[in-house]
Amino acid sequence: MAGRMVVGSTALAELVRPASGSDPTGAHQLLPVLPELAGLLPNRGLRRGSTVAVGLGHPARSGSTSLMLALLAEASRAGSWCAVVGVPTLGAAAAADLGIELGRLALVPHPGPEWATVVAALIDGVDVVVAAVPGTVSASVVGRLAARARQRGSVLVPYGRWAGADVTLQVIRGAWEGLGQGRGRLRRREVTISARGRGAAARPKEIRVWLPGDGSSRTGRVSSAGVVPPSGGPAVAAPPGVGRTGSRRAALTVVGTSD
């Protein structure tokens, strides 16, 4: 199934009811993320009730969609429902390739003028709600949606410019690999992801990763000379899902980290 396409208030209500019943106690306060992204988050996961924004990067959207999907992948595989609002170009194949369970993915490609109402309704019953930010959103709407996420125990993931997020992840640099002298094919992209926020996330962090991963699992700190491998450290394990079926490739491969 290529995700649930949600159109109209009736379909939205039908989605929210079963999703909200999946974890009625809210016992699991931390939703998992891929190990490669864990170091960017203050709790090494998606804390229920938090707001984790994904910026559009420079140039706009360069690697940002892949980052947004990668952020959902581990929670989706662990059984959480996810919803994506306002991204009509989102491809189910890309989502599945990055590890998202399509049977627990709701898509609202065109929320219309009642964008805030749609997002609020999904927050009531879906574990992780990605919401593409439609231009300028008023401070009152920002505050109201963040408060609703805290109350309901959902994770709100604004996709675009968003003031006041607990953490903002953003692709700040990227370069494709695979093209030779006028021929070849684009195979993967090395991107630098930054994390900035408030409280426990106030200290800026950066990592360099391959999107998609190549399974080689290289890691190290970033210096002026490039990537310095950890001395005697263990190899980084491949992301969950790699090796289980023999066909899924790694969603991310860490190249370097920097605090």
Short mmCIF file of C-alpha atoms in Angstrom, two decimals:
data_model
loop_
_atom_site.label_atom_id
_atom_site.label_comp_id
_atom_site.label_asym_id
_atom_site.label_seq_id
_atom_site.Cartn_x
_atom_site.Cartn_y
_atom_site.Cartn_z
CA MET A 1 0.00 0.00 0.00
CA ALA A 2 1.41 3.37 -0.99
CA GLY A 3 0.33 5.18 2.16
CA ARG A 4 -3.15 6.42 2.98
CA MET A 5 -4.21 9.39 0.91
CA VAL A 6 -6.40 11.54 3.15
CA VAL A 7 -9.00 13.72 1.44
CA GLY A 8 -11.79 15.46 3.36
CA SER A 9 -12.72 15.74 7.02
CA THR A 10 -14.46 12.33 7.14
CA ALA A 11 -11.38 10.48 5.96
CA LEU A 12 -9.25 12.46 8.41
CA ALA A 13 -11.50 11.51 11.33
CA GLU A 14 -11.41 7.84 10.33
CA LEU A 15 -7.62 7.94 10.28
CA VAL A 16 -7.24 9.68 13.64
CA ARG A 17 -9.45 7.28 15.59
CA PRO A 18 -7.46 4.05 14.93
CA ALA A 19 -4.11 5.83 15.11
CA SER A 20 -4.89 7.40 18.47
CA GLY A 21 -5.82 4.02 19.86
CA SER A 22 -2.48 2.45 19.01
CA ASP A 23 -0.79 3.65 22.22
CA PRO A 24 -3.53 4.82 24.58
CA THR A 25 -1.27 5.05 27.63
CA GLY A 26 1.44 7.13 25.93
CA ALA A 27 3.91 4.89 27.75
CA HIS A 28 6.71 5.27 25.23
CA GLN A 29 7.90 8.84 25.63
CA LEU A 30 10.76 8.60 23.14
CA LEU A 31 10.34 7.51 19.53
CA PRO A 32 13.48 6.04 17.95
CA VAL A 33 15.44 7.59 15.10
CA LEU A 34 18.18 6.19 12.89
CA PRO A 35 21.43 5.86 14.88
CA GLU A 36 23.11 8.26 12.46
CA LEU A 37 20.69 11.03 13.44
CA ALA A 38 20.47 10.27 17.16
CA GLY A 39 23.46 12.43 18.09
CA LEU A 40 21.74 15.52 16.68
CA LEU A 41 18.82 15.27 19.10
CA PRO A 42 19.10 16.08 22.82
CA ASN A 43 17.39 12.83 23.86
CA ARG A 44 18.82 10.76 21.00
CA GLY A 45 15.28 10.30 19.73
CA LEU A 46 11.99 12.08 19.06
CA ARG A 47 10.55 13.05 22.43
CA ARG A 48 6.78 12.96 22.50
CA GLY A 49 5.37 16.45 22.82
CA SER A 50 8.35 18.11 21.17
CA THR A 51 8.66 20.16 17.98
CA VAL A 52 11.52 19.16 15.68
CA ALA A 53 11.69 21.33 12.56
CA VAL A 54 13.37 20.43 9.27
CA GLY A 55 14.61 23.52 7.44
CA LEU A 56 14.59 23.69 3.66
CA GLY A 57 18.36 24.09 3.34
CA HIS A 58 20.43 26.02 0.78
CA PRO A 59 19.54 25.87 -2.01
CA ALA A 60 15.94 25.33 -0.96
CA ARG A 61 14.94 21.68 -0.63
CA SER A 62 18.41 20.38 -1.47
CA GLY A 63 18.35 17.10 0.46
CA SER A 64 15.68 18.37 2.86
CA THR A 65 13.00 15.91 1.77
CA SER A 66 15.37 12.97 2.23
CA LEU A 67 16.30 14.27 5.68
CA MET A 68 12.64 14.63 6.63
CA LEU A 69 11.86 11.06 5.53
CA ALA A 70 14.95 9.68 7.26
CA LEU A 71 13.80 11.33 10.48
CA LEU A 72 10.56 9.31 10.35
CA ALA A 73 12.01 5.98 9.26
CA GLU A 74 12.92 4.31 12.56
CA ALA A 75 9.75 5.38 14.39
CA SER A 76 7.68 4.10 11.48
CA ARG A 77 9.45 0.73 11.49
CA ALA A 78 8.91 0.49 15.26
CA GLY A 79 5.14 0.79 14.81
CA SER A 80 4.37 4.50 14.99
CA TRP A 81 1.90 6.22 12.68
CA CYS A 82 3.27 9.13 10.64
CA ALA A 83 1.51 11.78 8.57
CA VAL A 84 2.84 14.22 5.98
CA VAL A 85 0.78 17.33 5.25
CA GLY A 86 1.22 19.66 2.29
CA VAL A 87 3.92 17.83 0.27
CA PRO A 88 2.13 16.79 -2.94
CA THR A 89 5.36 15.74 -4.65
CA LEU A 90 6.29 13.20 -1.97
CA GLY A 91 7.01 9.83 -3.59
CA ALA A 92 6.00 6.58 -1.91
CA ALA A 93 9.01 4.81 -3.46
CA ALA A 94 11.39 7.32 -1.89
CA ALA A 95 9.67 6.94 1.48
CA ALA A 96 9.89 3.14 1.33
CA ASP A 97 13.51 3.29 0.21
CA LEU A 98 14.38 5.26 3.34
CA GLY A 99 12.63 2.68 5.54
CA ILE A 100 9.16 4.12 6.17
CA GLU A 101 6.36 1.59 6.62
CA LEU A 102 3.85 2.75 4.01
CA GLY A 103 0.95 1.01 5.75
CA ARG A 104 1.30 3.48 8.62
CA LEU A 105 1.88 6.59 6.54
CA ALA A 106 -0.94 9.10 5.95
CA LEU A 107 -0.61 11.67 3.18
CA VAL A 108 -2.54 14.93 3.04
CA PRO A 109 -1.07 16.48 -0.12
CA HIS A 110 -3.47 19.44 -0.36
CA PRO A 111 -4.75 20.53 3.08
CA GLY A 112 -6.31 23.70 1.64
CA PRO A 113 -6.96 26.91 3.55
CA GLU A 114 -7.65 25.03 6.80
CA TRP A 115 -4.02 23.92 7.08
CA ALA A 116 -3.78 24.56 10.83
CA THR A 117 -7.03 22.69 11.51
CA VAL A 118 -5.84 19.65 9.53
CA VAL A 119 -2.49 19.59 11.34
CA ALA A 120 -4.18 19.96 14.75
CA ALA A 121 -6.55 17.06 13.98
CA LEU A 122 -3.66 14.81 13.01
CA ILE A 123 -1.74 15.76 16.14
CA ASP A 124 -4.67 14.35 18.13
CA GLY A 125 -4.10 10.84 16.85
CA VAL A 126 -0.86 10.41 14.91
CA ASP A 127 2.53 9.87 16.52
CA VAL A 128 4.62 12.03 14.16
CA VAL A 129 3.08 14.81 12.06
CA VAL A 130 5.15 16.46 9.32
CA ALA A 131 3.60 19.73 8.19
CA ALA A 132 5.00 21.69 5.24
CA VAL A 133 4.85 25.31 6.38
CA PRO A 134 2.67 27.37 3.99
CA GLY A 135 4.58 30.64 3.84
CA THR A 136 4.24 32.74 6.95
CA VAL A 137 2.49 31.20 9.95
CA SER A 138 1.39 33.51 12.76
CA ALA A 139 2.96 33.23 16.20
CA SER A 140 -0.41 32.34 17.69
CA VAL A 141 -0.81 29.34 15.35
CA VAL A 142 2.78 28.25 16.05
CA GLY A 143 2.16 28.38 19.77
CA ARG A 144 -1.21 26.64 19.53
CA LEU A 145 0.10 23.70 17.48
CA ALA A 146 3.18 23.28 19.70
CA ALA A 147 0.97 23.28 22.80
CA ARG A 148 -1.36 20.72 21.23
CA ALA A 149 1.57 18.44 20.43
CA ARG A 150 2.76 18.68 24.06
CA GLN A 151 -0.74 17.91 25.34
CA ARG A 152 -1.37 14.97 23.00
CA GLY A 153 2.11 13.46 23.09
CA SER A 154 2.64 13.76 19.36
CA VAL A 155 5.85 14.91 17.67
CA LEU A 156 5.31 17.93 15.43
CA VAL A 157 7.78 18.21 12.54
CA PRO A 158 7.36 21.54 10.71
CA TYR A 159 8.91 21.34 7.26
CA GLY A 160 10.15 24.84 6.49
CA ARG A 161 10.77 28.02 8.45
CA TRP A 162 9.40 27.67 12.01
CA ALA A 163 10.16 29.88 15.01
CA GLY A 164 10.50 28.34 18.45
CA ALA A 165 11.18 24.68 17.59
CA ASP A 166 12.96 22.63 20.23
CA VAL A 167 15.45 21.52 17.56
CA THR A 168 15.88 22.57 13.92
CA LEU A 169 17.67 20.20 11.55
CA GLN A 170 18.86 21.57 8.24
CA VAL A 171 20.95 20.45 5.28
CA ILE A 172 23.54 23.19 4.92
CA ARG A 173 25.83 21.70 2.27
CA GLY A 174 25.59 18.92 -0.26
CA ALA A 175 27.41 17.41 -3.22
CA TRP A 176 26.39 14.61 -5.57
CA GLU A 177 28.69 11.74 -6.52
CA GLY A 178 28.58 9.53 -9.57
CA LEU A 179 29.05 11.74 -12.63
CA GLY A 180 32.33 11.48 -14.50
CA GLN A 181 33.51 13.50 -17.49
CA GLY A 182 30.08 14.15 -18.97
CA ARG A 183 28.69 10.68 -18.29
CA GLY A 184 27.58 8.41 -15.47
CA ARG A 185 24.65 8.55 -13.07
CA LEU A 186 23.98 10.25 -9.76
CA ARG A 187 24.36 7.56 -7.10
CA ARG A 188 24.42 9.30 -3.74
CA ARG A 189 24.84 12.69 -2.14
CA GLU A 190 27.07 13.73 0.73
CA VAL A 191 25.24 16.27 2.87
CA THR A 192 26.10 18.19 6.01
CA ILE A 193 23.24 18.36 8.51
CA SER A 194 23.22 20.95 11.27
CA ALA A 195 21.19 20.88 14.48
CA ARG A 196 20.39 23.98 16.48
CA GLY A 197 17.81 24.55 19.16
CA ARG A 198 17.17 25.61 22.70
CA GLY A 199 17.68 24.14 26.13
CA ALA A 200 19.52 20.84 25.86
CA ALA A 201 19.89 21.42 22.11
CA ALA A 202 21.40 24.90 22.39
CA ARG A 203 24.89 23.71 21.46
CA PRO A 204 25.12 23.51 17.62
CA LYS A 205 26.06 20.15 16.12
CA GLU A 206 26.85 18.93 12.63
CA ILE A 207 27.22 15.57 10.91
CA ARG A 208 28.11 14.57 7.37
CA VAL A 209 26.21 11.66 5.86
CA TRP A 210 25.58 9.94 2.56
CA LEU A 211 22.01 10.11 1.27
CA PRO A 212 21.18 7.36 0.52
CA GLY A 213 23.68 5.36 2.53
CA ASP A 214 26.04 2.92 0.89
CA GLY A 215 26.34 0.52 3.82
CA SER A 216 30.06 1.24 4.27
CA SER A 217 29.52 2.78 7.74
CA ARG A 218 32.40 5.20 7.94
CA THR A 219 32.50 7.62 10.81
CA GLY A 220 34.86 10.11 12.38
CA ARG A 221 35.21 13.67 13.58
CA VAL A 222 35.58 16.56 11.16
CA SER A 223 38.84 18.46 11.12
CA SER A 224 40.38 20.97 8.74
CA ALA A 225 42.15 18.04 7.06
CA GLY A 226 38.96 16.09 6.51
CA VAL A 227 37.52 13.02 8.24
CA VAL A 228 39.67 11.56 11.01
CA PRO A 229 38.72 7.92 11.78
CA PRO A 230 38.22 7.08 15.46
CA SER A 231 41.31 5.35 16.83
CA GLY A 232 40.51 1.79 17.75
CA GLY A 233 36.80 2.51 17.89
CA PRO A 234 34.23 -0.05 16.81
CA ALA A 235 32.65 0.19 13.39
CA VAL A 236 29.27 1.87 13.29
CA ALA A 237 26.49 -0.68 12.84
CA ALA A 238 24.40 -0.50 9.70
CA PRO A 239 20.95 0.98 10.19
CA PRO A 240 18.14 -1.41 11.19
CA GLY A 241 16.77 -3.22 8.18
CA VAL A 242 20.12 -3.70 6.44
CA GLY A 243 20.99 -7.38 6.31
CA ARG A 244 17.50 -8.53 7.32
CA THR A 245 16.22 -8.90 3.80
CA GLY A 246 19.46 -8.62 1.91
CA SER A 247 18.02 -5.92 -0.34
CA ARG A 248 17.37 -2.77 1.66
CA ARG A 249 20.23 -0.34 1.50
CA ALA A 250 21.21 1.92 4.36
CA ALA A 251 19.18 5.08 4.62
CA LEU A 252 22.13 7.05 5.95
CA THR A 253 25.85 6.47 6.33
CA VAL A 254 27.78 8.74 8.67
CA VAL A 255 30.86 10.33 7.15
CA GLY A 256 31.83 12.76 9.93
CA THR A 257 30.61 14.56 13.01
CA SER A 258 31.34 17.88 14.61
CA ASP A 259 30.19 19.65 17.78
#
